[in-house]
mmCIF file of C-alpha atoms and ligand atoms in Angstrom:
data_model
loop_
_atom_site.group_PDB
_atom_site.id
_atom_site.type_symbol
_atom_site.label_atom_id
_atom_site.label_comp_id
_atom_site.label_asym_id
_atom_site.label_seq_id
_atom_site.Cartn_x
_atom_site.Cartn_y
_atom_site.Cartn_z
ATOM 1 C CA MET A 1 -28.392 -73.578 -18.083
ATOM 2 C CA LYS A 2 -30.907 -72.506 -15.450
ATOM 3 C CA GLN A 3 -28.275 -73.170 -12.811
ATOM 4 C CA THR A 4 -25.782 -70.942 -14.564
ATOM 5 C CA ILE A 5 -28.380 -68.185 -14.763
ATOM 6 C CA ASP A 6 -29.081 -68.650 -11.044
ATOM 7 C CA ARG A 7 -25.376 -68.417 -10.257
ATOM 8 C CA LEU A 8 -25.147 -65.213 -12.207
ATOM 9 C CA PHE A 9 -28.170 -63.874 -10.347
ATOM 10 C CA GLU A 10 -26.540 -64.823 -7.052
ATOM 11 C CA ASN A 11 -23.488 -62.753 -7.835
ATOM 12 C CA ALA A 12 -21.088 -65.195 -9.463
ATOM 13 C CA ILE A 13 -18.972 -63.900 -12.301
ATOM 14 C CA LEU A 14 -18.942 -66.395 -15.093
ATOM 15 C CA GLU A 15 -15.941 -67.470 -17.091
ATOM 16 C CA LYS A 16 -15.731 -66.338 -20.670
ATOM 17 C CA GLU A 17 -16.654 -69.851 -21.850
ATOM 18 C CA ALA A 18 -19.802 -69.900 -19.745
ATOM 19 C CA TYR A 19 -20.939 -66.587 -21.239
ATOM 20 C CA CYS A 20 -20.217 -67.953 -24.708
ATOM 21 C CA ASP A 21 -22.314 -71.065 -24.043
ATOM 22 C CA LEU A 22 -25.223 -68.965 -22.841
ATOM 23 C CA ILE A 23 -25.009 -66.580 -25.796
ATOM 24 C CA ILE A 24 -24.918 -69.442 -28.303
ATOM 25 C CA ASN A 25 -27.456 -71.782 -26.743
ATOM 26 C CA LEU A 26 -30.095 -69.344 -25.591
ATOM 27 C CA GLU A 27 -30.682 -68.348 -29.188
ATOM 28 C CA LYS A 28 -31.686 -71.921 -30.084
ATOM 29 C CA LYS A 29 -35.325 -72.857 -30.336
ATOM 30 C CA GLU A 30 -34.892 -75.829 -27.982
ATOM 31 C CA TYR A 31 -33.877 -73.494 -25.153
ATOM 32 C CA GLU A 32 -36.896 -71.228 -25.311
ATOM 33 C CA LYS A 33 -37.848 -71.995 -21.725
ATOM 34 C CA GLU A 34 -34.384 -71.137 -20.487
ATOM 35 C CA LEU A 35 -34.478 -67.910 -22.469
ATOM 36 C CA ARG A 36 -37.716 -66.935 -20.789
ATOM 37 C CA TYR A 37 -36.124 -67.773 -17.450
ATOM 38 C CA LEU A 38 -33.170 -65.515 -18.261
ATOM 39 C CA PHE A 39 -35.509 -62.603 -18.979
ATOM 40 C CA THR A 40 -37.495 -63.231 -15.800
ATOM 41 C CA LYS A 41 -34.344 -63.165 -13.677
ATOM 42 C CA ALA A 42 -33.085 -60.047 -15.469
ATOM 43 C CA ARG A 43 -36.371 -58.263 -14.736
ATOM 44 C CA GLN A 44 -36.183 -59.381 -11.121
ATOM 45 C CA MET A 45 -32.699 -57.928 -10.857
ATOM 46 C CA ARG A 46 -33.860 -54.620 -12.329
ATOM 47 C CA GLU A 47 -36.753 -54.513 -9.878
ATOM 48 C CA ARG A 48 -34.406 -54.934 -6.926
ATOM 49 C CA TYR A 49 -32.774 -51.620 -7.719
ATOM 50 C CA TYR A 50 -35.313 -49.658 -9.712
ATOM 51 C CA GLY A 51 -38.730 -51.230 -9.091
ATOM 52 C CA ASN A 52 -40.932 -50.914 -12.150
ATOM 53 C CA LYS A 53 -39.657 -47.435 -12.967
ATOM 54 C CA ILE A 54 -38.344 -46.721 -16.424
ATOM 55 C CA TYR A 55 -36.324 -43.558 -16.791
ATOM 56 C CA THR A 56 -36.433 -41.341 -19.797
ATOM 57 C CA ARG A 57 -33.772 -39.117 -21.332
ATOM 58 C CA GLY A 58 -34.404 -36.418 -23.893
ATOM 59 C CA LEU A 59 -31.867 -36.806 -26.671
ATOM 60 C CA ILE A 60 -30.748 -33.803 -28.697
ATOM 61 C CA GLU A 61 -28.642 -34.810 -31.687
ATOM 62 C CA PHE A 62 -27.231 -31.399 -32.344
ATOM 63 C CA SER A 63 -24.706 -31.966 -35.131
ATOM 64 C CA ASN A 64 -24.000 -34.734 -37.608
ATOM 65 C CA TYR A 65 -20.633 -33.370 -38.702
ATOM 66 C CA CYS A 66 -17.905 -35.824 -37.740
ATOM 67 C CA LYS A 67 -14.182 -35.931 -38.204
ATOM 68 C CA ASN A 68 -14.087 -39.698 -37.774
ATOM 69 C CA ASP A 69 -14.685 -42.393 -40.314
ATOM 70 C CA CYS A 70 -16.060 -45.371 -38.372
ATOM 71 C CA TYR A 71 -17.005 -47.920 -41.019
ATOM 72 C CA TYR A 72 -20.431 -48.748 -39.579
ATOM 73 C CA CYS A 73 -21.693 -45.233 -39.076
ATOM 74 C CA GLY A 74 -23.887 -43.204 -41.414
ATOM 75 C CA ILE A 75 -22.489 -39.838 -40.317
ATOM 76 C CA ARG A 76 -18.818 -40.756 -40.808
ATOM 77 C CA ARG A 77 -16.858 -38.068 -42.580
ATOM 78 C CA GLY A 78 -16.446 -40.218 -45.714
ATOM 79 C CA ASN A 79 -20.189 -40.360 -46.330
ATOM 80 C CA THR A 80 -20.619 -37.655 -48.934
ATOM 81 C CA LYS A 81 -24.333 -38.463 -49.173
ATOM 82 C CA ALA A 82 -25.036 -37.409 -45.590
ATOM 83 C CA GLU A 83 -26.770 -34.033 -45.483
ATOM 84 C CA ARG A 84 -24.928 -32.188 -42.766
ATOM 85 C CA TYR A 85 -26.492 -29.902 -40.153
ATOM 86 C CA ARG A 86 -25.610 -28.331 -36.883
ATOM 87 C CA LEU A 87 -27.866 -26.608 -34.365
ATOM 88 C CA SER A 88 -26.880 -23.311 -32.790
ATOM 89 C CA PRO A 89 -26.591 -23.061 -28.996
ATOM 90 C CA GLU A 90 -29.902 -21.131 -29.020
ATOM 91 C CA GLU A 91 -31.637 -23.914 -30.938
ATOM 92 C CA ILE A 92 -30.211 -26.516 -28.580
ATOM 93 C CA LEU A 93 -31.433 -24.563 -25.554
ATOM 94 C CA ALA A 94 -34.881 -24.232 -27.130
ATOM 95 C CA CYS A 95 -35.076 -28.030 -27.625
ATOM 96 C CA ALA A 96 -34.030 -28.540 -24.029
ATOM 97 C CA ASP A 97 -36.723 -26.108 -22.838
ATOM 98 C CA GLU A 98 -39.327 -28.043 -24.771
ATOM 99 C CA GLY A 99 -37.979 -31.233 -23.208
ATOM 100 C CA TYR A 100 -38.202 -29.700 -19.750
ATOM 101 C CA ARG A 101 -41.831 -28.709 -20.393
ATOM 102 C CA LEU A 102 -42.559 -32.290 -21.421
ATOM 103 C CA GLY A 103 -41.135 -33.547 -18.124
ATOM 104 C CA PHE A 104 -37.646 -34.642 -19.103
ATOM 105 C CA ARG A 105 -35.136 -34.255 -16.277
ATOM 106 C CA THR A 106 -32.172 -35.607 -18.201
ATOM 107 C CA ILE A 107 -31.002 -33.926 -21.357
ATOM 108 C CA VAL A 108 -28.505 -35.779 -23.520
ATOM 109 C CA LEU A 109 -26.442 -33.791 -25.993
ATOM 110 C CA GLN A 110 -25.062 -36.028 -28.705
ATOM 111 C CA SER A 111 -23.189 -35.314 -31.923
ATOM 112 C CA GLY A 112 -20.481 -36.459 -34.250
ATOM 113 C CA GLU A 113 -17.003 -35.272 -33.354
ATOM 114 C CA ASP A 114 -17.584 -31.774 -34.642
ATOM 115 C CA ALA A 115 -14.680 -29.451 -33.905
ATOM 116 C CA SER A 116 -16.657 -26.349 -34.856
ATOM 117 C CA TYR A 117 -18.071 -26.198 -31.321
ATOM 118 C CA SER A 118 -15.183 -25.159 -29.126
ATOM 119 C CA THR A 119 -14.523 -26.609 -25.698
ATOM 120 C CA ASP A 120 -15.652 -23.283 -24.234
ATOM 121 C CA GLN A 121 -18.859 -23.188 -26.247
ATOM 122 C CA ILE A 122 -19.862 -26.653 -25.068
ATOM 123 C CA GLY A 123 -18.930 -25.670 -21.522
ATOM 124 C CA SER A 124 -21.084 -22.539 -21.705
ATOM 125 C CA LEU A 125 -23.951 -24.531 -23.125
ATOM 126 C CA VAL A 126 -23.781 -27.002 -20.252
ATOM 127 C CA ALA A 127 -23.598 -24.156 -17.730
ATOM 128 C CA ALA A 128 -26.547 -22.382 -19.357
ATOM 129 C CA LEU A 129 -28.644 -25.560 -19.288
ATOM 130 C CA LYS A 130 -27.902 -26.145 -15.626
ATOM 131 C CA GLU A 131 -28.554 -22.547 -14.703
ATOM 132 C CA LYS A 132 -31.919 -22.504 -16.423
ATOM 133 C CA HIS A 133 -32.973 -25.887 -15.094
ATOM 134 C CA PRO A 134 -30.993 -26.736 -11.954
ATOM 135 C CA ASP A 135 -32.962 -29.941 -11.433
ATOM 136 C CA ILE A 136 -31.872 -31.636 -14.638
ATOM 137 C CA ALA A 137 -28.952 -33.934 -15.321
ATOM 138 C CA VAL A 138 -26.900 -33.077 -18.384
ATOM 139 C CA THR A 139 -25.384 -35.961 -20.287
ATOM 140 C CA LEU A 140 -22.781 -35.446 -22.984
ATOM 141 C CA SER A 141 -22.012 -37.852 -25.808
ATOM 142 C CA LEU A 142 -19.495 -36.074 -28.007
ATOM 143 C CA GLY A 143 -16.910 -38.749 -28.573
ATOM 144 C CA GLU A 144 -13.257 -38.920 -27.581
ATOM 145 C CA ARG A 145 -11.583 -35.867 -26.085
ATOM 146 C CA GLU A 146 -8.611 -35.179 -23.892
ATOM 147 C CA ARG A 147 -8.971 -35.615 -20.170
ATOM 148 C CA GLU A 148 -8.625 -31.860 -19.526
ATOM 149 C CA VAL A 149 -11.595 -31.202 -21.792
ATOM 150 C CA TYR A 150 -13.739 -33.782 -20.011
ATOM 151 C CA GLN A 151 -12.677 -32.231 -16.710
ATOM 152 C CA TYR A 152 -13.592 -28.751 -17.904
ATOM 153 C CA TRP A 153 -17.074 -29.800 -19.006
ATOM 154 C CA TYR A 154 -17.542 -31.629 -15.720
ATOM 155 C CA ASP A 155 -16.600 -28.449 -13.865
ATOM 156 C CA CYS A 156 -19.150 -26.582 -15.991
ATOM 157 C CA GLY A 157 -21.823 -28.901 -14.588
ATOM 158 C CA ALA A 158 -22.047 -31.932 -16.893
ATOM 159 C CA ASP A 159 -23.216 -34.938 -14.893
ATOM 160 C CA ARG A 160 -22.871 -37.893 -17.223
ATOM 161 C CA TYR A 161 -21.009 -38.973 -20.336
ATOM 162 C CA LEU A 162 -21.840 -41.677 -22.864
ATOM 163 C CA LEU A 163 -19.041 -43.202 -24.886
ATOM 164 C CA ARG A 164 -19.652 -46.703 -26.120
ATOM 165 C CA HIS A 165 -16.488 -48.775 -26.279
ATOM 166 C CA GLU A 166 -18.062 -50.410 -29.404
ATOM 167 C CA THR A 167 -16.122 -53.667 -28.885
ATOM 168 C CA ALA A 168 -13.771 -54.757 -26.126
ATOM 169 C CA VAL A 169 -11.458 -56.670 -28.462
ATOM 170 C CA LYS A 170 -8.691 -54.655 -30.069
ATOM 171 C CA ALA A 171 -8.438 -56.804 -33.207
ATOM 172 C CA HIS A 172 -12.187 -56.450 -33.721
ATOM 173 C CA TYR A 173 -12.078 -52.712 -32.990
ATOM 174 C CA GLU A 174 -9.517 -52.349 -35.746
ATOM 175 C CA ARG A 175 -11.809 -53.972 -38.273
ATOM 176 C CA LEU A 176 -14.603 -51.525 -37.462
ATOM 177 C CA HIS A 177 -12.477 -48.370 -37.486
ATOM 178 C CA PRO A 178 -9.746 -46.849 -39.637
ATOM 179 C CA ALA A 179 -6.161 -47.018 -38.389
ATOM 180 C CA GLU A 180 -6.148 -43.434 -37.081
ATOM 181 C CA LEU A 181 -8.613 -44.378 -34.358
ATOM 182 C CA SER A 182 -7.071 -46.032 -31.349
ATOM 183 C CA PHE A 183 -8.742 -48.702 -29.262
ATOM 184 C CA GLU A 184 -6.502 -47.837 -26.318
ATOM 185 C CA HIS A 185 -7.453 -44.175 -26.456
ATOM 186 C CA ARG A 186 -11.165 -44.925 -26.434
ATOM 187 C CA ILE A 187 -10.801 -47.221 -23.434
ATOM 188 C CA GLN A 188 -8.579 -44.661 -21.680
ATOM 189 C CA CYS A 189 -11.296 -42.045 -22.184
ATOM 190 C CA LEU A 190 -13.749 -44.247 -20.312
ATOM 191 C CA TYR A 191 -11.431 -44.646 -17.335
ATOM 192 C CA ASP A 192 -10.732 -40.889 -17.349
ATOM 193 C CA LEU A 193 -14.434 -40.082 -17.378
ATOM 194 C CA LYS A 194 -15.073 -42.350 -14.423
ATOM 195 C CA GLU A 195 -12.160 -40.959 -12.475
ATOM 196 C CA ILE A 196 -13.271 -37.397 -13.055
ATOM 197 C CA GLY A 197 -16.596 -38.281 -11.498
ATOM 198 C CA TYR A 198 -19.001 -38.561 -14.390
ATOM 199 C CA GLN A 199 -21.742 -41.142 -14.310
ATOM 200 C CA THR A 200 -20.209 -42.951 -17.226
ATOM 201 C CA GLY A 201 -21.789 -44.989 -19.978
ATOM 202 C CA ALA A 202 -19.962 -47.542 -22.106
ATOM 203 C CA GLY A 203 -21.539 -50.031 -24.484
ATOM 204 C CA PHE A 204 -21.363 -51.947 -27.714
ATOM 205 C CA MET A 205 -23.181 -53.070 -30.829
ATOM 206 C CA VAL A 206 -24.535 -56.591 -31.124
ATOM 207 C CA GLY A 207 -23.963 -58.343 -34.435
ATOM 208 C CA SER A 208 -21.447 -55.882 -35.851
ATOM 209 C CA PRO A 209 -19.400 -57.210 -38.784
ATOM 210 C CA PHE A 210 -16.682 -59.764 -37.865
ATOM 211 C CA GLN A 211 -17.967 -60.053 -34.294
ATOM 212 C CA LYS A 212 -17.461 -63.469 -32.720
ATOM 213 C CA THR A 213 -19.324 -64.905 -29.753
ATOM 214 C CA GLU A 214 -16.126 -64.589 -27.715
ATOM 215 C CA ASP A 215 -16.029 -60.882 -28.513
ATOM 216 C CA LEU A 216 -19.468 -60.467 -26.957
ATOM 217 C CA ALA A 217 -18.311 -62.388 -23.881
ATOM 218 C CA GLU A 218 -15.336 -60.020 -23.702
ATOM 219 C CA ASP A 219 -17.725 -57.070 -23.921
ATOM 220 C CA ILE A 220 -19.542 -58.308 -20.828
ATOM 221 C CA LEU A 221 -16.289 -58.981 -18.976
ATOM 222 C CA PHE A 222 -14.958 -55.562 -19.913
ATOM 223 C CA LEU A 223 -18.122 -53.909 -18.626
ATOM 224 C CA LYS A 224 -17.794 -55.853 -15.394
ATOM 225 C CA LYS A 225 -14.241 -54.591 -15.006
ATOM 226 C CA LEU A 226 -14.955 -50.968 -15.910
ATOM 227 C CA SER A 227 -18.176 -51.034 -13.922
ATOM 228 C CA PRO A 228 -19.855 -48.132 -15.718
ATOM 229 C CA HIS A 229 -23.078 -46.569 -14.488
ATOM 230 C CA MET A 230 -24.725 -47.037 -17.862
ATOM 231 C CA ALA A 231 -24.390 -49.489 -20.747
ATOM 232 C CA GLY A 232 -25.755 -48.721 -24.203
ATOM 233 C CA ILE A 233 -26.348 -51.924 -26.123
ATOM 234 C CA GLY A 234 -28.099 -52.091 -29.475
ATOM 235 C CA PRO A 235 -28.040 -54.155 -32.644
ATOM 236 C CA PHE A 236 -25.741 -53.205 -35.495
ATOM 237 C CA ILE A 237 -27.868 -51.989 -38.405
ATOM 238 C CA ALA A 238 -26.370 -51.642 -41.863
ATOM 239 C CA GLN A 239 -26.278 -48.160 -43.371
ATOM 240 C CA LYS A 240 -26.623 -48.144 -47.140
ATOM 241 C CA ASP A 241 -23.817 -45.685 -47.899
ATOM 242 C CA SER A 242 -21.300 -47.210 -45.504
ATOM 243 C CA PRO A 243 -18.580 -49.803 -46.185
ATOM 244 C CA PHE A 244 -20.746 -52.241 -44.184
ATOM 245 C CA ALA A 245 -23.864 -51.733 -46.299
ATOM 246 C CA GLU A 246 -24.063 -55.415 -47.223
ATOM 247 C CA TYR A 247 -23.536 -56.897 -43.761
ATOM 248 C CA PRO A 248 -26.486 -58.447 -41.908
ATOM 249 C CA ASN A 249 -28.080 -56.607 -39.002
ATOM 250 C CA GLY A 250 -27.738 -57.793 -35.435
ATOM 251 C CA THR A 251 -30.722 -59.876 -34.350
ATOM 252 C CA LEU A 252 -33.449 -59.029 -31.878
ATOM 253 C CA THR A 253 -32.956 -62.202 -29.855
ATOM 254 C CA GLN A 254 -29.210 -61.870 -29.546
ATOM 255 C CA THR A 255 -29.534 -58.233 -28.465
ATOM 256 C CA LEU A 256 -32.122 -59.194 -25.829
ATOM 257 C CA ILE A 257 -29.850 -61.960 -24.536
ATOM 258 C CA LEU A 258 -26.982 -59.514 -24.179
ATOM 259 C CA LEU A 259 -29.184 -56.959 -22.416
ATOM 260 C CA ALA A 260 -30.315 -59.587 -19.923
ATOM 261 C CA LEU A 261 -26.793 -60.926 -19.339
ATOM 262 C CA VAL A 262 -25.476 -57.425 -18.765
ATOM 263 C CA ARG A 263 -28.337 -56.716 -16.340
ATOM 264 C CA LEU A 264 -27.522 -59.868 -14.388
ATOM 265 C CA THR A 265 -23.782 -59.240 -14.414
ATOM 266 C CA LEU A 266 -23.772 -55.509 -13.636
ATOM 267 C CA LYS A 267 -26.964 -55.610 -11.499
ATOM 268 C CA ASN A 268 -27.770 -51.913 -10.953
ATOM 269 C CA VAL A 269 -26.504 -50.557 -14.277
ATOM 270 C CA LEU A 270 -28.707 -48.118 -16.200
ATOM 271 C CA LEU A 271 -29.620 -49.959 -19.365
ATOM 272 C CA PRO A 272 -31.451 -48.328 -22.258
ATOM 273 C CA ALA A 273 -33.838 -50.086 -24.611
ATOM 274 C CA THR A 274 -32.316 -48.345 -27.615
ATOM 275 C CA THR A 275 -33.798 -46.755 -30.692
ATOM 276 C CA ALA A 276 -31.817 -49.265 -32.775
ATOM 277 C CA LEU A 277 -33.649 -52.072 -30.969
ATOM 278 C CA GLY A 278 -36.955 -50.394 -31.831
ATOM 279 C CA THR A 279 -35.770 -50.130 -35.415
ATOM 280 C CA ILE A 280 -35.108 -53.833 -36.018
ATOM 281 C CA ALA A 281 -38.431 -54.843 -34.440
ATOM 282 C CA PRO A 282 -41.617 -52.808 -33.946
ATOM 283 C CA ASP A 283 -41.876 -53.939 -30.331
ATOM 284 C CA GLY A 284 -38.120 -54.095 -29.783
ATOM 285 C CA ARG A 285 -38.030 -51.537 -26.990
ATOM 286 C CA GLU A 286 -40.872 -53.196 -25.058
ATOM 287 C CA LYS A 287 -39.022 -56.483 -25.366
ATOM 288 C CA GLY A 288 -35.841 -54.766 -24.201
ATOM 289 C CA ILE A 289 -37.640 -53.615 -21.071
ATOM 290 C CA LEU A 290 -38.912 -57.152 -20.552
ATOM 291 C CA ALA A 291 -35.290 -58.320 -20.802
ATOM 292 C CA GLY A 292 -34.114 -55.989 -18.030
ATOM 293 C CA ALA A 293 -33.661 -52.560 -19.637
ATOM 294 C CA ASN A 294 -34.768 -49.537 -17.601
ATOM 295 C CA VAL A 295 -34.148 -46.456 -19.727
ATOM 296 C CA VAL A 296 -35.638 -45.059 -22.933
ATOM 297 C CA MET A 297 -34.158 -42.169 -24.860
ATOM 298 C CA PRO A 298 -36.665 -40.427 -27.126
ATOM 299 C CA ASN A 299 -35.550 -37.765 -29.529
ATOM 300 C CA LEU A 300 -35.961 -34.058 -28.803
ATOM 301 C CA SER A 301 -34.190 -32.758 -31.907
ATOM 302 C CA PRO A 302 -36.222 -30.525 -34.209
ATOM 303 C CA VAL A 303 -38.155 -32.693 -36.681
ATOM 304 C CA SER A 304 -36.527 -30.763 -39.528
ATOM 305 C CA VAL A 305 -33.122 -32.341 -38.792
ATOM 306 C CA ARG A 306 -34.151 -35.719 -37.359
ATOM 307 C CA LYS A 307 -33.828 -37.664 -40.584
ATOM 308 C CA LYS A 308 -30.315 -36.369 -41.086
ATOM 309 C CA TYR A 309 -28.888 -38.007 -37.989
ATOM 310 C CA GLN A 310 -28.929 -41.345 -39.779
ATOM 311 C CA LEU A 311 -26.397 -43.522 -38.033
ATOM 312 C CA TYR A 312 -28.122 -46.510 -39.697
ATOM 313 C CA ASP A 313 -30.970 -47.171 -42.144
ATOM 314 C CA ASN A 314 -34.685 -46.902 -41.339
ATOM 315 C CA LYS A 315 -34.195 -45.217 -37.968
ATOM 316 C CA ILE A 316 -37.559 -44.856 -36.260
ATOM 317 C CA CYS A 317 -39.213 -41.779 -34.696
ATOM 318 C CA THR A 318 -37.809 -39.288 -37.196
ATOM 319 C CA GLY A 319 -41.198 -37.826 -38.116
ATOM 320 C CA GLU A 320 -42.966 -37.201 -34.807
ATOM 321 C CA GLU A 321 -42.884 -34.152 -32.589
ATOM 322 C CA SER A 322 -41.202 -34.621 -29.231
ATOM 323 C CA ALA A 323 -44.517 -34.621 -27.379
ATOM 324 C CA GLN A 324 -45.821 -37.459 -29.564
ATOM 325 C CA CYS A 325 -42.667 -39.478 -28.977
ATOM 326 C CA ARG A 326 -43.101 -39.136 -25.287
ATOM 327 C CA LYS A 327 -46.727 -40.305 -25.368
ATOM 328 C CA CYS A 328 -45.877 -43.243 -27.577
ATOM 329 C CA LEU A 329 -43.109 -44.358 -25.264
ATOM 330 C CA GLU A 330 -45.314 -43.984 -22.214
ATOM 331 C CA ASN A 331 -47.699 -46.471 -23.814
ATOM 332 C CA ARG A 332 -44.947 -48.872 -24.779
ATOM 333 C CA VAL A 333 -43.507 -48.837 -21.281
ATOM 334 C CA ARG A 334 -46.966 -49.522 -19.847
ATOM 335 C CA LEU A 335 -47.390 -52.439 -22.252
ATOM 336 C CA ALA A 336 -44.199 -53.861 -20.778
ATOM 337 C CA GLY A 337 -45.766 -53.618 -17.296
ATOM 338 C CA CYS A 338 -43.672 -50.666 -16.158
ATOM 339 C CA GLU A 339 -44.081 -46.975 -15.524
ATOM 340 C CA LEU A 340 -42.306 -44.137 -17.298
ATOM 341 C CA VAL A 341 -41.147 -41.627 -14.690
ATOM 342 C CA THR A 342 -39.751 -38.131 -14.915
ATOM 343 C CA ASP A 343 -37.020 -38.317 -12.243
ATOM 344 C CA ARG A 344 -33.436 -37.524 -13.143
ATOM 345 C CA GLY A 345 -32.953 -41.261 -12.881
ATOM 346 C CA ASP A 346 -29.545 -41.427 -11.289
ATOM 347 C CA TYR A 347 -27.630 -44.639 -10.837
ATOM 348 C CA ALA A 348 -28.985 -46.623 -7.875
ATOM 349 C CA GLU A 349 -26.212 -47.524 -5.432
ATOM 350 C CA THR A 350 -28.324 -49.799 -3.275
ATOM 351 C CA MET A 351 -31.199 -52.192 -3.555
ATOM 352 C CA ILE A 352 -34.701 -51.069 -2.761
ATOM 353 C CA ALA A 353 -35.968 -54.627 -2.312
ATOM 354 C CA SER A 354 -34.569 -58.119 -2.335
HETATM 355 N N1 SAH B 1 -19.677 -39.343 -31.703
HETATM 356 C C1 SAH B 1 -20.237 -39.937 -30.509
HETATM 357 C C2 SAH B 1 -21.641 -40.458 -30.746
HETATM 358 C C3 SAH B 1 -21.673 -41.625 -31.689
HETATM 359 S S1 SAH B 1 -23.261 -42.135 -32.265
HETATM 360 C C4 SAH B 1 -19.297 -41.011 -30.017
HETATM 361 O O1 SAH B 1 -18.299 -41.276 -30.652
HETATM 362 O O2 SAH B 1 -19.564 -41.596 -28.982
HETATM 363 C C5 SAH B 1 -23.792 -43.173 -30.972
HETATM 364 C C6 SAH B 1 -23.656 -44.666 -31.168
HETATM 365 O O3 SAH B 1 -24.390 -45.115 -32.289
HETATM 366 C C7 SAH B 1 -22.266 -45.175 -31.467
HETATM 367 O O4 SAH B 1 -21.506 -45.244 -30.297
HETATM 368 C C8 SAH B 1 -22.527 -46.541 -32.096
HETATM 369 O O5 SAH B 1 -22.452 -47.597 -31.138
HETATM 370 C C9 SAH B 1 -23.966 -46.418 -32.605
HETATM 371 N N2 SAH B 1 -24.019 -46.651 -34.061
HETATM 372 C C10 SAH B 1 -23.353 -45.991 -35.023
HETATM 373 N N3 SAH B 1 -23.594 -46.574 -36.223
HETATM 374 C C11 SAH B 1 -24.425 -47.597 -36.006
HETATM 375 C C12 SAH B 1 -25.023 -48.594 -36.837
HETATM 376 N N4 SAH B 1 -24.801 -48.641 -38.135
HETATM 377 N N5 SAH B 1 -25.844 -49.505 -36.252
HETATM 378 C C13 SAH B 1 -26.080 -49.472 -34.939
HETATM 379 N N6 SAH B 1 -25.540 -48.580 -34.097
HETATM 380 C C14 SAH B 1 -24.711 -47.656 -34.626
#
């Protein structure tokens, strides 16, 4: 297994079967040493491109209204128990200002697919953010739109876009989403975003219902093909009012294995240690960093609405002020032997060391 990990480190692309073997075996107790080796190599790969720097993004979850009905998600339109909220452009700008004061140089705007903000309003918001703070990167994560809309927001100054593919296997996608959502459209969106020029983020959940090991291998191979700048990978966590309430959560170990494999396969990709990872284990994000992650995304939303953006149960960090979140993460990153920095944290094209 060590040899396979070395091959991956040396730039080989593994066959689907080889990824499957690694995913299955590395979770077994008897391969603990190999698992540690995987994490060591993943960290080494991260260091080649990013040193010990961990980038931070300030996340503003500005609306939990959504027209979609994804079965896993707590803010799907069918969840009548979700308490809905939306922030006004002024409130969003105020959160971003606070983030700027705290040293964030990337602001991520995320929401459900909420049609009440028009294309123009989002465009103006992006332009206003960039005008006020020309040295920040603005990331959007607003779901699937038409190419012209993505282009318009890009022209307004948006730098990056996050749209997880959720699963790279159509049959699996169709078990996680209602029939009106199209796998092909979601994938097309990702190619459009890249072509337009966004730093693009794809990604998937680990341990989502009906997921097979081969599906995870396909996720890695799809990422390799798309070659996104970012990959958001976190465990599936059941949400009590969703159709998947009774399904088991993704595991810490499997998520860490996938993070490390994606780091080794995509090399310089920006890889967050997600809030979901911190939710299934108290030290999940530190462990994510030790498995090759290099981004953390603390919440900048007003505390009054934080609890309402409940994609899954028991989401962490819904009670603290933004400044506290930042401090806490700084400590966690230090515990993982790294340093939280305030740069924009763009995608590294080249190695800084070998
Ligand atoms: N509307 C936007 C943002 C979605 S929320 C979009 O469509 O991209 C961001 C991510 O949260 C989703 O892409 C999904 O991967 C993740 N998510 C949603 N429900 C989840 C759950 N129950 N467990 C873990 N992650 C979940």
